[in-house]
CSV table of C-alpha atoms in Angstrom, one decimal:
chain,number,residue,atom,x,y,z
A,273,UNK,CA,120.5,229.1,-14.0
A,274,UNK,CA,121.0,226.6,-17.1
A,275,UNK,CA,118.8,224.1,-17.7
A,276,UNK,CA,121.2,220.8,-16.8
A,277,UNK,CA,121.5,222.2,-13.6
A,278,UNK,CA,117.8,222.4,-13.2
A,279,UNK,CA,117.3,218.9,-13.6
A,280,UNK,CA,118.2,216.2,-11.4
A,281,UNK,CA,120.4,213.7,-13.2
A,282,UNK,CA,119.3,210.0,-13.0
A,283,UNK,CA,122.2,209.1,-10.9
A,284,UNK,CA,121.2,211.5,-8.2
A,285,UNK,CA,117.6,211.0,-8.6
A,286,UNK,CA,119.0,207.3,-7.9
A,287,UNK,CA,121.2,208.1,-4.4
A,288,UNK,CA,119.6,206.7,-1.0
A,289,UNK,CA,118.1,209.1,1.0
A,290,UNK,CA,118.1,208.9,4.4
A,291,UNK,CA,116.7,212.3,6.8
A,292,UNK,CA,115.0,212.4,9.7
A,293,UNK,CA,112.0,214.5,9.6
A,294,UNK,CA,110.9,214.8,13.4
A,295,UNK,CA,111.9,213.0,16.3
A,296,UNK,CA,109.5,213.5,19.4
A,297,UNK,CA,108.3,211.7,22.8
A,298,UNK,CA,105.0,210.1,21.9
A,299,UNK,CA,103.9,209.0,25.0
A,300,UNK,CA,105.2,209.3,28.6
A,301,UNK,CA,103.9,207.8,31.9
A,302,UNK,CA,105.2,207.6,35.4
A,303,UNK,CA,103.5,205.7,38.4
A,304,UNK,CA,104.6,206.1,42.1
A,305,UNK,CA,102.1,203.9,43.7
A,306,UNK,CA,103.8,204.0,46.8
A,307,UNK,CA,104.7,207.9,47.4
A,308,UNK,CA,104.8,209.5,50.1
A,309,UNK,CA,105.8,206.5,52.1
A,310,UNK,CA,108.1,204.9,49.1
A,311,UNK,CA,110.5,208.1,49.6
A,312,UNK,CA,111.4,207.0,53.3
A,313,UNK,CA,113.0,203.8,51.9
A,314,UNK,CA,116.6,203.7,52.1
A,315,UNK,CA,117.7,200.4,49.8
A,316,UNK,CA,118.8,201.0,46.2
A,317,UNK,CA,116.0,199.5,44.1
A,318,UNK,CA,116.5,197.2,41.3
A,319,UNK,CA,115.8,198.1,37.9
A,320,UNK,CA,114.3,196.0,35.6
A,321,UNK,CA,113.8,197.4,31.6
A,322,UNK,CA,111.8,196.5,28.9
A,323,UNK,CA,112.5,197.7,25.7
A,324,UNK,CA,110.9,197.2,21.8
A,325,UNK,CA,110.7,198.8,18.8
A,326,UNK,CA,108.3,198.8,16.0
A,327,UNK,CA,108.2,200.7,12.3
A,328,UNK,CA,105.4,201.3,10.4
A,329,UNK,CA,105.6,202.9,6.8
A,330,UNK,CA,103.2,205.7,6.5
A,331,UNK,CA,102.9,206.7,2.9
A,332,UNK,CA,105.9,206.2,0.0
A,333,UNK,CA,109.4,206.9,1.5
A,334,UNK,CA,108.0,208.0,4.8
A,335,UNK,CA,108.3,205.9,8.0
A,336,UNK,CA,107.5,205.6,11.9
A,337,UNK,CA,109.8,204.2,14.0
A,338,UNK,CA,108.9,203.9,17.8
A,339,UNK,CA,111.2,202.9,20.6
A,340,UNK,CA,109.4,202.1,24.5
A,341,UNK,CA,110.9,201.0,27.2
A,342,UNK,CA,109.4,200.3,30.5
A,343,UNK,CA,111.7,200.7,33.8
A,344,UNK,CA,110.6,199.1,36.6
A,345,UNK,CA,112.2,200.1,40.1
A,346,UNK,CA,111.3,198.2,42.8
A,347,UNK,CA,112.8,197.4,46.6
A,348,UNK,CA,114.5,193.7,46.6
A,349,UNK,CA,112.5,192.9,49.9
A,350,UNK,CA,110.6,190.3,50.5
A,351,UNK,CA,107.1,191.5,49.0
A,352,UNK,CA,109.3,193.6,45.7
A,353,UNK,CA,107.3,197.0,46.2
A,354,UNK,CA,107.9,199.0,43.3
A,355,UNK,CA,109.5,201.9,43.5
A,356,UNK,CA,108.3,203.3,40.6
A,357,UNK,CA,107.4,202.6,37.2
A,358,UNK,CA,108.3,205.0,33.9
A,359,UNK,CA,106.8,204.4,30.5
A,360,UNK,CA,108.1,206.6,27.5
A,361,UNK,CA,107.7,205.8,23.8
A,362,UNK,CA,110.4,207.7,21.7
A,363,UNK,CA,109.5,208.4,18.0
A,364,UNK,CA,110.9,209.5,14.9
A,365,UNK,CA,110.1,210.0,11.2
A,366,UNK,CA,112.2,209.3,8.9
A,367,UNK,CA,112.2,210.1,5.5
A,368,UNK,CA,114.0,206.7,3.4
A,369,UNK,CA,114.4,206.8,-0.5
A,370,UNK,CA,116.0,204.1,-2.9
A,371,UNK,CA,116.9,201.9,-0.3
A,372,UNK,CA,117.4,198.4,-1.7
A,373,UNK,CA,114.3,196.5,0.1
A,374,UNK,CA,116.4,194.1,1.8
A,375,UNK,CA,118.3,196.7,3.5
A,376,UNK,CA,115.0,198.2,4.4
A,377,UNK,CA,114.4,195.7,7.7
A,378,UNK,CA,117.7,196.6,8.8
A,379,UNK,CA,117.8,199.7,8.8
A,380,UNK,CA,114.0,200.4,10.5
A,381,UNK,CA,115.2,197.8,13.0
A,382,UNK,CA,118.8,198.6,14.0
A,383,UNK,CA,119.7,202.2,12.5
A,384,UNK,CA,116.5,203.9,13.0
A,385,UNK,CA,116.6,202.6,17.1
A,386,UNK,CA,120.0,203.9,17.3
A,387,UNK,CA,119.1,207.3,16.6
A,388,UNK,CA,116.3,206.9,18.7
A,389,UNK,CA,117.9,205.6,21.9
A,390,UNK,CA,119.9,208.6,23.2
A,391,UNK,CA,116.5,210.7,23.3
A,392,UNK,CA,115.1,207.8,25.2
A,393,UNK,CA,117.9,207.8,27.8
A,394,UNK,CA,117.7,211.5,28.4
A,395,UNK,CA,113.7,211.1,29.0
A,396,UNK,CA,114.2,208.6,31.1
A,397,UNK,CA,117.0,210.1,32.9
A,398,UNK,CA,115.2,213.3,33.6
A,399,UNK,CA,111.8,211.7,34.6
A,400,UNK,CA,113.8,209.5,37.4
A,401,UNK,CA,115.1,212.4,39.2
A,402,UNK,CA,112.3,214.7,38.6
A,403,UNK,CA,109.9,212.4,40.5
A,404,UNK,CA,112.6,212.5,43.3
A,405,UNK,CA,114.2,209.3,42.5
A,406,UNK,CA,118.3,208.2,41.9
A,407,UNK,CA,118.6,209.1,38.0
A,408,UNK,CA,118.6,206.6,36.2
A,409,UNK,CA,121.2,205.9,33.7
A,410,UNK,CA,120.4,203.3,30.6
A,411,UNK,CA,123.5,201.2,30.0
A,412,UNK,CA,123.8,201.2,25.7
A,413,UNK,CA,122.3,198.5,23.6
A,414,UNK,CA,122.9,196.6,20.5
A,415,UNK,CA,119.8,197.1,18.2
A,416,UNK,CA,121.9,195.0,15.9
A,417,UNK,CA,121.9,191.9,18.1
A,418,UNK,CA,118.4,192.2,19.2
A,419,UNK,CA,117.1,192.4,15.6
A,420,UNK,CA,119.3,189.2,14.6
A,421,UNK,CA,117.6,187.5,17.6
A,422,UNK,CA,114.3,188.2,16.6
A,423,UNK,CA,114.8,187.4,13.0
A,424,UNK,CA,116.0,184.0,14.2
A,425,UNK,CA,113.5,183.6,16.3
A,426,UNK,CA,110.7,184.3,13.1
A,427,UNK,CA,112.7,181.8,11.0
A,428,UNK,CA,112.8,179.0,13.7
A,429,UNK,CA,108.5,179.7,14.1
A,430,UNK,CA,108.4,179.5,10.1
A,431,UNK,CA,110.3,176.2,10.4
A,432,UNK,CA,108.0,174.9,12.9
A,433,UNK,CA,104.9,175.4,10.9
């Protein structure tokens, strides 16, 4: 091996790096507060989805991104009895190097959650069916729209103060 091949060039060392280091479920919870009687109900539930993401830098070039979903299934009756509640947090550890600072927030707020969301959807689906209920199939989410809405809300908050 020649010395020229052993040393990375300046261009190669400044290339943007984006690697998935690890994907995992950090937290998962299932509650069926009215079991076993709830299994006698025949009406389909109303599904409510709450979702949020957060990111933090673990060390230089290494970031943890979490997407948390809370799925609540309630009967459409006057008492809105909860059939089940599933909460899970899907996490990814990403190595991101040589990315311009202005591009970091959209990558952590849009690109990484888009990678994690299919895994989170699968967990929710599996847990709901293993709990004895119909499989919950979550619709795709536009994390770009969520990110833009958060940035607009933050900008409006700064203007108020």
